[in-house]
Amino acid sequence: MNFSIDDIRKQFPVLHQEVHGKPLVYFDNAATTQKPSSVIDALEGYYLHDNSNIHRGAHALADRATRYFEETREAVQHFINAKESEEIIFTKGTTESINLVAYTFGRKFIQAGDEIIISTLEHHSNIVPWQMLCEETGALLKIIPINEAGEILFEEFEKLLSPKTKLVSVVHASNALGTINPVKEIIQASHEVGAKVLLDGAQSSSHLEIDVQDLDCDFFALSAHKLYGPTGLGVLYGKREILEEMPPFQGGGEMIKEVTFEKTTFNEIPFKFEAGTPNIGDVIAFKQAIAFINSLGKTAIKAHEDDLLAYANELLLPVKGFIPVGTAASKVSVLSFNINGMHPFDVGVMLDAKGIAVRTGHHCTQPLMKRLGIEGTVRASFAVYNSKLEIEKLAEGVSQLARIKNK
Amino acid sequence: MSSIQDVQEEIISEFEILGDDKESTIFYIMELGGNMEEFPENERIEENIIKGCQSKVWLIAEEKEGKVHYQADSNTDITKGLISLLIRVLNDRSPQEIIDSELDFIPKIGMGSIIGSQRSNGLAAMIKQMKLYALAVQAKQNA
């Protein structure tokens, strides 16, 4: 590790508080990460000094706001190594990014009899838009099965592929189990049958190096708030040639080139997909979140988080009554588990009483929970600002609860 | 038998003894659930599940010597403990008493901060269902 956890923690004001009289241990990072002061300051700075609408104002404030806004687009481009900044579209989040593809690419290029492939690991956001599209178009949704460890069965995936496959939309890293999917192989195999590939990068983008050119994915979706950035903001990356062929998503504002009552012509990408006034302040602040991640480097972040996960497993696997859920060989820092004889909700409330914030339930992956034959799990998900001491507190709390129920 | 108000006061003072310590409060609630009457297995059906609760809650009621007798269960220990408090307050009382009751012990014991506001709504749904059962028993009595 080439950074100091203490120095990192100092940058996150929210971490320094007590909950129910105990120091906060925040392990709900897969739901949303906390924000460093630089992001909060940038957001405040925009409203204090630069608040203005972008792209059209002929005055200094509008000019500044536009420049900062477009600087973030470039920062995102470099962050995921897109070929050009025009391939970066700002959305409300991963969910909206996926819906954008379903509504535009889907409704133009997918017809009755075509097939869309997703996996058992998907979040509802990467299931429902495709179900809606299939219902509307008569296309078929195919599901890649998984093994007990929570890994997709690649040979089964290959069997599902055919010239009928128009789109493969899979999660890069599972929010519920942490599994990292072999996305490069998935993309290659999909391209061989002529299918396009969308990666749901909501969970992977904060942990893994993302290089969309090397991956060769056609679309990549992410959410800023899972990357130490603001909520209500996301990104859709798409290859230029595909984005250009896609119809606009929503009508109005920035997406227009010229409107007459007879006919409207649409703007170039990315503006074609950014109707209305965007989330300007949050986009500007997001640049600081990317800078924060870049300052540490994904390799160091991943190494630290892997350490935390390994330490948590080391302390908890021997505990009687501790049931790990999702034991894939390749994982991001998500520890999903149950305690024998206890409902996840009870575990979550008890841990909260100890100041430890975790998520409980189905994590918006009900079909996955059904496949695993469980109602839900307790999920502790780690971020770069978490420490080994915090892992010890979690292990202590979980062990205590497991002892009560598993004497 | 003490009045609904008396039982509520009792509960409030029990929770006051526990103080602000959330951990011991929750352990106490979980223990309370363990003392409940065994829920009949054949009643653990979809129709008896209360809508509006995040965890599963089964509730049934029957008339016993003019009073309303409740039985309930949940798949989570904390929720079960909370239901046991509601049952302690309302069980085996006349329908009119139940219908007229004002249950103010829930906010007074700080339930919102213990289980979160969303789950407090689930508790409110349960009280509503208990009152509906009382109304049904009363309607049957007046028929």
Coordinates of C-alpha atoms in Angstrom, one line a residue:
Chain A
M1 CA 0.0 0.0 0.0
N2 CA 1.5 3.4 -1.0
F3 CA -0.9 5.6 0.9
S4 CA -1.9 6.3 4.5
I5 CA -5.4 5.4 5.6
D6 CA -5.3 8.1 8.2
D7 CA -4.6 10.8 5.6
I8 CA -7.4 9.4 3.4
R9 CA -9.9 9.4 6.2
K10 CA -9.1 13.0 7.1
Q11 CA -10.5 13.9 3.6
F12 CA -13.9 12.4 4.5
P13 CA -15.7 14.6 7.0
V14 CA -18.7 12.3 7.4
L15 CA -16.6 9.4 8.7
H16 CA -15.7 11.3 11.9
Q17 CA -19.0 10.9 13.8
E18 CA -20.6 8.7 16.4
V19 CA -23.7 6.6 15.6
H20 CA -25.7 5.4 18.7
G21 CA -22.8 6.5 20.8
K22 CA -20.2 4.4 18.9
P23 CA -17.7 5.6 16.2
L24 CA -19.2 5.2 12.8
V25 CA -18.0 2.2 10.7
Y26 CA -19.3 2.7 7.2
F27 CA -19.5 -0.5 5.3
D28 CA -22.4 0.3 2.9
N29 CA -20.1 1.5 0.1
A30 CA -21.6 -0.7 -2.6
A31 CA -24.8 1.3 -2.1
T32 CA -23.0 4.7 -2.1
T33 CA -19.6 5.9 -1.1
Q34 CA -18.8 8.9 1.1
K35 CA -17.5 12.1 -0.5
P36 CA -14.1 13.7 0.1
S37 CA -14.0 17.4 1.0
S38 CA -12.7 18.3 -2.5
V39 CA -15.9 17.1 -4.0
I40 CA -18.1 18.9 -1.4
D41 CA -16.0 22.1 -1.8
A42 CA -16.3 21.9 -5.6
L43 CA -20.1 21.6 -5.4
E44 CA -20.3 24.5 -3.0
G45 CA -17.8 26.5 -5.1
Y46 CA -20.0 26.1 -8.2
Y47 CA -23.1 27.5 -6.4
L48 CA -21.0 30.2 -4.6
H49 CA -19.2 31.5 -7.6
D50 CA -20.1 30.0 -11.0
N51 CA -23.8 29.1 -10.9
S52 CA -25.0 29.5 -14.5
N53 CA -26.6 27.5 -17.3
I54 CA -24.1 26.0 -19.7
H55 CA -23.3 26.0 -23.5
R56 CA -25.5 29.0 -24.5
G57 CA -24.9 32.0 -22.1
A58 CA -22.9 34.8 -23.5
H59 CA -21.4 35.9 -20.2
A60 CA -18.5 35.0 -17.9
L61 CA -20.3 32.8 -15.5
A62 CA -21.8 30.7 -18.2
D63 CA -18.5 30.4 -19.9
R64 CA -16.8 29.2 -16.7
A65 CA -19.5 26.8 -15.9
T66 CA -19.4 25.4 -19.4
R67 CA -15.7 25.0 -19.3
Y68 CA -15.7 23.2 -15.9
F69 CA -18.6 21.0 -17.1
E70 CA -16.7 19.9 -20.2
E71 CA -13.5 19.4 -18.2
T72 CA -15.3 16.7 -16.3
R73 CA -16.4 15.0 -19.5
E74 CA -12.7 14.9 -20.5
A75 CA -11.7 13.6 -17.1
V76 CA -14.3 10.8 -17.5
Q77 CA -13.0 10.1 -21.0
H78 CA -9.5 9.6 -19.6
F79 CA -10.8 7.7 -16.5
I80 CA -12.3 4.9 -18.6
N81 CA -9.9 5.5 -21.6
A82 CA -12.6 6.3 -24.2
K83 CA -11.3 7.4 -27.6
E84 CA -13.0 10.8 -27.4
S85 CA -15.0 12.9 -25.0
E86 CA -18.0 12.9 -27.3
E87 CA -18.5 9.3 -26.4
I88 CA -19.2 10.3 -22.8
I89 CA -22.9 11.0 -22.1
F90 CA -24.0 12.4 -18.7
T91 CA -27.1 10.7 -17.2
K92 CA -28.8 10.4 -13.8
G93 CA -26.9 7.2 -13.0
T94 CA -26.2 3.7 -14.2
T95 CA -30.0 2.9 -14.2
E96 CA -30.7 5.8 -16.6
S97 CA -27.7 4.9 -18.7
I98 CA -29.0 1.3 -19.2
N99 CA -32.5 2.6 -19.9
L100 CA -31.1 5.1 -22.5
V101 CA -29.6 2.1 -24.4
A102 CA -32.8 0.1 -24.1
Y103 CA -35.0 3.0 -25.3
T104 CA -32.8 4.1 -28.2
F105 CA -30.5 1.3 -29.4
G106 CA -33.1 -1.2 -28.3
R107 CA -36.1 0.3 -30.0
K108 CA -34.1 0.9 -33.2
F109 CA -32.1 -2.3 -33.6
I110 CA -34.0 -5.0 -31.7
Q111 CA -37.0 -6.7 -33.2
A112 CA -39.3 -9.7 -32.6
G113 CA -37.4 -12.9 -32.5
D114 CA -34.1 -11.2 -31.6
E115 CA -32.4 -12.2 -28.4
I116 CA -30.9 -10.3 -25.5
I117 CA -28.6 -12.0 -23.0
I118 CA -28.2 -11.0 -19.3
S119 CA -26.9 -13.0 -16.4
T120 CA -28.4 -14.4 -13.1
L121 CA -26.2 -11.9 -11.2
E122 CA -27.9 -8.8 -12.6
H123 CA -29.3 -5.9 -10.5
H124 CA -32.9 -5.1 -11.2
S125 CA -31.7 -2.1 -13.3
N126 CA -30.1 -4.5 -15.7
I127 CA -33.2 -6.8 -15.9
V128 CA -36.3 -4.6 -16.0
P129 CA -35.4 -2.3 -19.0
W130 CA -34.7 -5.4 -21.1
Q131 CA -37.9 -7.1 -19.9
M132 CA -39.8 -4.0 -20.9
L133 CA -38.1 -3.9 -24.3
C134 CA -38.8 -7.6 -24.9
E135 CA -42.4 -7.1 -24.1
E136 CA -42.7 -4.2 -26.5
T137 CA -40.7 -5.7 -29.4
G138 CA -41.3 -9.5 -29.0
A139 CA -37.6 -10.1 -28.5
L140 CA -36.5 -12.8 -26.1
L141 CA -34.5 -12.5 -22.9
K142 CA -32.0 -15.2 -22.1
I143 CA -30.3 -15.7 -18.8
I144 CA -26.7 -16.9 -18.2
P145 CA -26.8 -19.4 -15.2
I146 CA -24.3 -19.3 -12.3
N147 CA -22.6 -21.9 -10.1
E148 CA -22.9 -22.1 -6.3
A149 CA -19.9 -19.8 -5.8
G150 CA -21.8 -17.0 -7.8
E151 CA -19.7 -17.3 -11.0
I152 CA -21.3 -17.3 -14.4
L153 CA -21.0 -20.5 -16.4
F154 CA -19.1 -19.4 -19.4
E155 CA -19.8 -22.6 -21.5
E156 CA -23.6 -22.1 -20.8
F157 CA -23.2 -18.5 -22.0
E158 CA -21.5 -19.6 -25.2
K159 CA -24.4 -22.0 -25.8
L160 CA -26.9 -19.1 -25.5
L161 CA -25.1 -17.1 -28.2
S162 CA -26.3 -17.2 -31.7
P163 CA -26.8 -14.9 -34.7
K164 CA -30.1 -14.0 -33.1
T165 CA -28.3 -12.4 -30.2
K166 CA -28.4 -8.6 -30.6
L167 CA -27.3 -7.5 -27.2
V168 CA -25.4 -8.9 -24.2
S169 CA -25.8 -6.8 -21.1
V170 CA -23.9 -8.0 -18.0
V171 CA -22.7 -6.7 -14.8
H172 CA -18.9 -6.1 -14.6
A173 CA -18.8 -6.8 -10.8
S174 CA -21.8 -8.0 -8.9
N175 CA -23.2 -5.7 -6.2
A176 CA -24.7 -8.5 -4.2
L177 CA -21.8 -11.0 -4.2
G178 CA -18.8 -9.1 -5.5
T179 CA -18.1 -11.5 -8.3
I180 CA -16.0 -10.0 -11.1
N181 CA -17.2 -11.3 -14.4
P182 CA -14.8 -12.4 -17.2
V183 CA -16.1 -9.5 -19.3
K184 CA -13.3 -9.4 -21.9
E185 CA -14.1 -13.0 -22.9
I186 CA -17.8 -12.3 -22.8
I187 CA -17.3 -9.3 -25.1
Q188 CA -15.1 -11.2 -27.5
A189 CA -17.5 -14.1 -27.8
S190 CA -20.5 -11.8 -28.2
H191 CA -18.8 -9.8 -31.0
E192 CA -18.1 -13.1 -32.8
V193 CA -21.9 -13.5 -33.3
G194 CA -22.4 -9.8 -34.1
A195 CA -23.9 -8.8 -30.8
K196 CA -23.2 -5.5 -29.0
V197 CA -22.2 -5.6 -25.3
L198 CA -23.2 -3.3 -22.5
L199 CA -21.3 -3.5 -19.2
D200 CA -23.0 -2.4 -16.0
G201 CA -20.0 -0.8 -14.3
A202 CA -21.8 0.6 -11.2
Q203 CA -19.7 -1.6 -8.9
S204 CA -16.5 -2.2 -10.9
S205 CA -15.6 1.4 -11.8
S206 CA -14.5 2.4 -8.3
H207 CA -12.4 -0.8 -7.8
L208 CA -11.0 -1.9 -11.2
E209 CA -9.0 -0.2 -13.9
I210 CA -11.5 0.5 -16.7
D211 CA -10.2 0.7 -20.2
V212 CA -13.2 0.6 -22.6
Q213 CA -11.0 0.5 -25.7
D214 CA -9.1 -2.5 -24.4
L215 CA -12.3 -4.2 -23.2
D216 CA -13.9 -3.3 -26.6
C217 CA -17.3 -3.0 -24.9
D218 CA -19.9 -1.1 -26.9
F219 CA -21.5 0.6 -23.9
F220 CA -20.3 1.1 -20.3
A221 CA -22.6 2.5 -17.6
L222 CA -21.5 3.9 -14.2
S223 CA -22.8 6.0 -11.3
A224 CA -20.8 9.0 -9.9
H225 CA -21.9 8.4 -6.3
K226 CA -20.3 5.0 -6.1
L227 CA -17.0 6.7 -7.1
Y228 CA -16.8 9.1 -4.2
G229 CA -18.8 11.6 -6.4
P230 CA -22.2 13.2 -6.2
T231 CA -25.6 11.4 -6.3
G232 CA -28.0 11.7 -9.2
L233 CA -25.2 11.6 -11.8
G234 CA -24.0 8.9 -14.1
V235 CA -22.2 8.2 -17.3
L236 CA -23.0 6.2 -20.4
Y237 CA -20.1 5.5 -22.6
G238 CA -20.9 4.4 -26.1
K239 CA -18.8 3.8 -29.2
R240 CA -19.1 6.8 -31.5
E241 CA -20.4 4.9 -34.5
I242 CA -23.1 3.3 -32.5
L243 CA -24.2 6.4 -30.7
E244 CA -24.4 8.3 -34.0
E245 CA -26.8 5.7 -35.3
M246 CA -29.0 5.8 -32.2
P247 CA -32.1 8.0 -32.1
P248 CA -32.3 10.7 -29.3
F249 CA -33.5 9.6 -25.9
Q250 CA -35.6 12.6 -24.7
G251 CA -36.7 15.7 -26.5
G252 CA -35.9 19.3 -25.6
G253 CA -33.0 21.6 -24.8
E254 CA -29.5 20.6 -25.5
M255 CA -30.4 17.8 -27.9
I256 CA -31.8 20.1 -30.5
K257 CA -29.9 21.6 -33.5
E258 CA -32.8 23.3 -35.2
V259 CA -36.6 23.2 -34.5
T260 CA -39.3 24.4 -36.8
F261 CA -42.9 23.4 -36.4
E262 CA -42.4 21.1 -39.4
K263 CA -39.2 19.4 -38.5
T264 CA -36.5 19.1 -35.8
T265 CA -32.9 18.2 -36.5
F266 CA -30.9 16.8 -33.6
N267 CA -27.6 17.9 -32.2
E268 CA -24.4 15.9 -32.5
I269 CA -23.3 13.4 -29.8
P270 CA -23.0 13.7 -26.8
F271 CA -25.6 16.5 -26.7
K272 CA -28.1 14.5 -28.7
F273 CA -28.6 12.5 -25.5
E274 CA -28.5 15.3 -23.0
A275 CA -31.9 16.9 -23.2
G276 CA -32.7 19.8 -20.8
T277 CA -30.5 21.5 -18.2
P278 CA -28.1 18.9 -16.9
N279 CA -26.9 18.4 -13.3
I280 CA -24.2 21.0 -13.7
G281 CA -22.9 21.5 -10.2
D282 CA -22.6 17.7 -9.6
V283 CA -20.9 17.1 -12.9
I284 CA -18.4 19.8 -12.1
A285 CA -17.8 18.3 -8.6
F286 CA -17.5 14.8 -10.1
K287 CA -14.1 15.8 -11.6
Q288 CA -12.7 16.1 -8.1
A289 CA -13.9 12.5 -7.3
I290 CA -12.0 11.3 -10.3
A291 CA -9.0 13.3 -9.3
F292 CA -9.2 11.7 -5.8
I293 CA -9.2 8.2 -7.3
N294 CA -6.4 9.0 -9.7
S295 CA -4.3 10.4 -6.9
L296 CA -4.3 7.0 -5.2
G297 CA -4.4 4.8 -8.3
K298 CA -6.8 1.9 -8.9
T299 CA -4.0 -0.7 -8.3
A300 CA -3.3 0.6 -4.8
I301 CA -7.0 1.0 -4.1
K302 CA -7.7 -2.6 -5.2
A303 CA -4.8 -4.0 -3.2
H304 CA -6.0 -2.3 0.0
E305 CA -9.6 -3.4 -0.5
D306 CA -8.4 -7.0 -1.3
D307 CA -6.5 -6.9 1.9
L308 CA -9.6 -5.8 3.9
L309 CA -11.7 -8.6 2.3
A310 CA -9.1 -11.2 2.9
Y311 CA -8.8 -10.1 6.5
A312 CA -12.5 -10.2 7.0
N313 CA -12.7 -13.7 5.6
E314 CA -9.8 -14.8 7.8
L315 CA -11.6 -13.6 10.9
L316 CA -15.1 -14.7 10.0
L317 CA -14.8 -18.0 8.1
P318 CA -13.9 -19.9 11.3
V319 CA -16.9 -18.5 13.2
K320 CA -19.5 -21.1 13.8
G321 CA -22.8 -20.1 12.1
F322 CA -21.2 -17.7 9.7
I323 CA -22.3 -18.4 6.1
P324 CA -20.5 -16.7 3.3
V325 CA -22.6 -16.0 0.2
G326 CA -20.7 -15.6 -3.0
T327 CA -17.3 -17.2 -3.0
A328 CA -16.1 -16.4 -6.5
A329 CA -12.4 -16.6 -7.1
S330 CA -12.3 -13.1 -8.5
K331 CA -14.2 -10.5 -6.4
V332 CA -14.4 -6.8 -5.6
S333 CA -14.5 -6.0 -1.9
V334 CA -18.0 -7.2 -1.1
L335 CA -18.5 -9.5 1.9
S336 CA -22.0 -11.0 1.6
F337 CA -23.1 -13.4 4.3
N338 CA -25.8 -14.7 6.6
I339 CA -25.7 -15.9 10.2
N340 CA -27.3 -19.3 10.8
G341 CA -30.6 -18.8 12.5
M342 CA -30.8 -15.1 12.1
H343 CA -32.7 -12.9 9.6
P344 CA -30.4 -10.5 7.8
F345 CA -32.6 -7.6 9.0
D346 CA -31.9 -8.5 12.6
V347 CA -28.2 -8.7 11.9
G348 CA -28.2 -5.3 10.2
V349 CA -30.1 -3.6 13.1
M350 CA -27.8 -5.2 15.7
L351 CA -24.7 -4.1 13.8
D352 CA -26.2 -0.6 13.4
A353 CA -26.5 -0.5 17.2
K354 CA -22.7 -1.1 17.3
G355 CA -22.2 1.9 14.9
I356 CA -21.6 -0.4 11.9
A357 CA -23.5 0.4 8.7
V358 CA -24.2 -2.5 6.4
R359 CA -26.9 -3.3 3.9
T360 CA -29.4 -6.1 4.4
G361 CA -31.9 -7.7 2.1
H362 CA -32.0 -8.8 -1.5
H363 CA -29.8 -5.9 -2.8
C364 CA -32.2 -5.4 -5.8
T365 CA -31.2 -8.8 -7.1
Q366 CA -34.3 -10.8 -6.3
P367 CA -33.8 -13.4 -9.1
L368 CA -30.2 -14.0 -7.8
M369 CA -31.4 -14.5 -4.3
K370 CA -34.1 -16.9 -5.6
R371 CA -31.4 -18.9 -7.5
L372 CA -29.3 -19.1 -4.3
G373 CA -32.4 -20.2 -2.3
I374 CA -32.1 -17.3 0.2
E375 CA -34.2 -14.3 1.1
G376 CA -31.3 -12.0 1.4
T377 CA -27.9 -11.4 2.9
V378 CA -26.0 -9.0 5.1
R379 CA -23.6 -7.1 2.9
A380 CA -20.5 -5.3 4.1
S381 CA -18.8 -3.6 1.2
F382 CA -15.4 -1.9 1.7
A383 CA -13.9 1.3 0.3
V384 CA -10.5 2.8 0.2
Y385 CA -11.1 4.7 3.5
N386 CA -11.9 1.6 5.5
S387 CA -9.3 0.2 7.9
K388 CA -8.4 -3.2 9.4
L389 CA -9.5 -2.0 12.8
E390 CA -13.0 -1.5 11.4
I391 CA -12.9 -5.0 10.0
E392 CA -12.1 -6.3 13.5
K393 CA -15.1 -4.4 14.9
L394 CA -17.3 -6.0 12.2
A395 CA -15.9 -9.5 12.9
E396 CA -16.4 -9.0 16.7
G397 CA -20.0 -7.9 16.2
V398 CA -20.8 -10.7 13.8
S399 CA -19.1 -13.3 16.0
Q400 CA -21.1 -12.2 19.0
L401 CA -24.4 -12.5 17.1
A402 CA -23.4 -15.9 15.7
R403 CA -22.5 -17.2 19.2
I404 CA -26.0 -16.3 20.5
K405 CA -27.7 -18.3 17.8
N406 CA -25.1 -21.1 17.3
K407 CA -24.1 -22.3 20.8
Chain B
M1 CA -56.6 -6.5 34.3
S2 CA -54.8 -3.2 33.9
S3 CA -56.0 -0.8 31.2
I4 CA -54.4 -0.3 27.8
Q5 CA -53.0 3.0 29.1
D6 CA -51.5 1.2 32.1
V7 CA -49.7 -1.4 30.0
Q8 CA -48.4 1.3 27.7
E9 CA -47.0 3.1 30.8
E10 CA -45.4 -0.1 31.9
I11 CA -43.7 -0.6 28.6
I12 CA -42.5 3.0 28.5
S13 CA -40.9 2.7 31.9
E14 CA -39.2 -0.7 31.0
F15 CA -37.6 1.0 28.0
E16 CA -36.6 4.0 30.1
I17 CA -34.6 1.6 32.4
L18 CA -32.8 0.4 29.3
G19 CA -31.8 4.0 28.6
D20 CA -30.2 5.2 25.4
D21 CA -28.2 2.0 24.8
K22 CA -29.5 0.8 21.5
E23 CA -27.7 -2.6 21.7
S24 CA -29.3 -3.7 25.0
T25 CA -32.7 -2.3 23.8
I26 CA -32.6 -4.5 20.7
F27 CA -31.5 -7.5 22.6
Y28 CA -34.4 -6.9 25.0
I29 CA -36.9 -6.6 22.1
M30 CA -35.5 -9.8 20.5
E31 CA -36.0 -11.7 23.8
L32 CA -39.6 -10.5 24.1
G33 CA -40.4 -12.2 20.8
G34 CA -39.3 -15.5 22.3
N35 CA -42.1 -15.4 24.9
M36 CA -44.9 -15.3 22.4
E37 CA -47.6 -17.9 22.1
E38 CA -46.6 -20.5 19.4
F39 CA -48.1 -19.5 16.0
P40 CA -50.2 -22.2 14.4
E41 CA -48.3 -23.7 11.5
N42 CA -51.4 -24.0 9.3
E43 CA -52.1 -20.2 9.6
R44 CA -48.7 -19.3 8.1
I45 CA -50.3 -18.5 4.8
E46 CA -50.3 -15.6 2.3
E47 CA -53.7 -14.3 3.4
N48 CA -52.4 -13.7 7.0
I49 CA -49.4 -11.7 6.0
I50 CA -49.7 -8.0 6.8
K51 CA -49.1 -5.7 3.8
G52 CA -46.8 -2.8 4.4
C53 CA -44.2 -4.7 6.5
Q54 CA -40.7 -5.2 5.1
S55 CA -40.2 -8.3 7.0
K56 CA -42.8 -11.0 6.9
V57 CA -45.5 -10.7 9.6
W58 CA -48.4 -13.1 10.1
L59 CA -51.4 -12.0 12.2
I60 CA -54.6 -13.8 13.1
A61 CA -57.4 -13.0 15.5
E62 CA -60.4 -14.8 17.0
E63 CA -63.1 -14.1 19.5
K64 CA -62.7 -15.7 22.9
E65 CA -65.4 -15.0 25.5
G66 CA -66.3 -11.7 23.9
K67 CA -62.7 -10.5 23.7
V68 CA -60.3 -10.4 20.8
H69 CA -57.5 -12.9 21.0
Y70 CA -54.5 -12.3 18.7
Q71 CA -51.6 -14.5 17.5
A72 CA -48.7 -13.3 15.4
D73 CA -45.4 -14.3 14.2
S74 CA -42.5 -12.8 12.1
N75 CA -39.5 -14.2 10.3
T76 CA -37.3 -11.6 12.1
D77 CA -36.7 -11.7 15.8
I78 CA -36.8 -7.9 16.1
T79 CA -40.2 -7.5 14.4
K80 CA -41.5 -10.5 16.4
G81 CA -40.5 -8.7 19.6
L82 CA -42.2 -5.5 18.5
I83 CA -45.4 -7.4 17.7
S84 CA -45.3 -9.1 21.1
L85 CA -45.5 -5.6 22.6
L86 CA -48.6 -4.7 20.6
I87 CA -50.1 -8.0 21.6
R88 CA -49.3 -7.4 25.2
V89 CA -51.2 -4.1 25.0
L90 CA -54.2 -5.1 23.0
N91 CA -54.7 -8.9 23.6
D92 CA -57.9 -10.2 25.2
R93 CA -59.7 -6.9 25.3
S94 CA -63.2 -6.0 24.1
P95 CA -63.4 -4.9 20.5
Q96 CA -64.5 -1.4 21.6
E97 CA -61.5 -1.0 23.9
I98 CA -59.2 -1.9 21.0
I99 CA -60.9 0.4 18.5
D100 CA -60.8 3.3 20.9
S101 CA -57.2 2.7 22.0
E102 CA -54.5 5.3 21.2
L103 CA -51.2 3.6 21.1
D104 CA -48.6 6.3 21.9
F105 CA -46.0 4.0 23.5
I106 CA -44.3 3.4 20.1
P107 CA -43.0 6.9 19.6
K108 CA -42.4 7.3 23.3
I109 CA -40.0 4.3 23.5
G110 CA -38.1 5.9 20.5
M111 CA -39.0 3.2 18.1
G112 CA -38.3 5.4 15.1
S113 CA -34.6 5.6 15.9
I114 CA -34.4 1.9 16.8
I115 CA -35.9 0.4 13.7
G116 CA -36.0 3.3 11.2
S117 CA -38.9 5.3 10.0
Q118 CA -39.8 2.9 7.2
R119 CA -40.2 0.0 9.5
S120 CA -42.2 2.1 11.9
N121 CA -44.7 2.4 9.1
G122 CA -44.9 -1.4 9.1
L123 CA -45.8 -1.3 12.8
A124 CA -48.5 1.2 12.0
A125 CA -49.9 -1.2 9.4
M126 CA -50.0 -3.9 12.0
I127 CA -51.9 -1.7 14.5
K128 CA -54.4 -0.9 11.7
Q129 CA -54.9 -4.6 11.0
M130 CA -55.4 -5.4 14.7
K131 CA -58.1 -2.7 14.9
L132 CA -59.7 -4.0 11.7
Y133 CA -59.9 -7.5 13.3
A134 CA -61.5 -5.9 16.4
L135 CA -64.1 -4.2 14.1
A136 CA -64.8 -7.5 12.5
V137 CA -65.3 -9.2 15.8
Q138 CA -67.6 -6.3 16.9
A139 CA -69.6 -6.5 13.8
K140 CA -70.1 -10.2 14.4
Q141 CA -71.2 -9.6 18.0
N142 CA -73.7 -7.0 16.9
A143 CA -75.1 -9.1 14.1

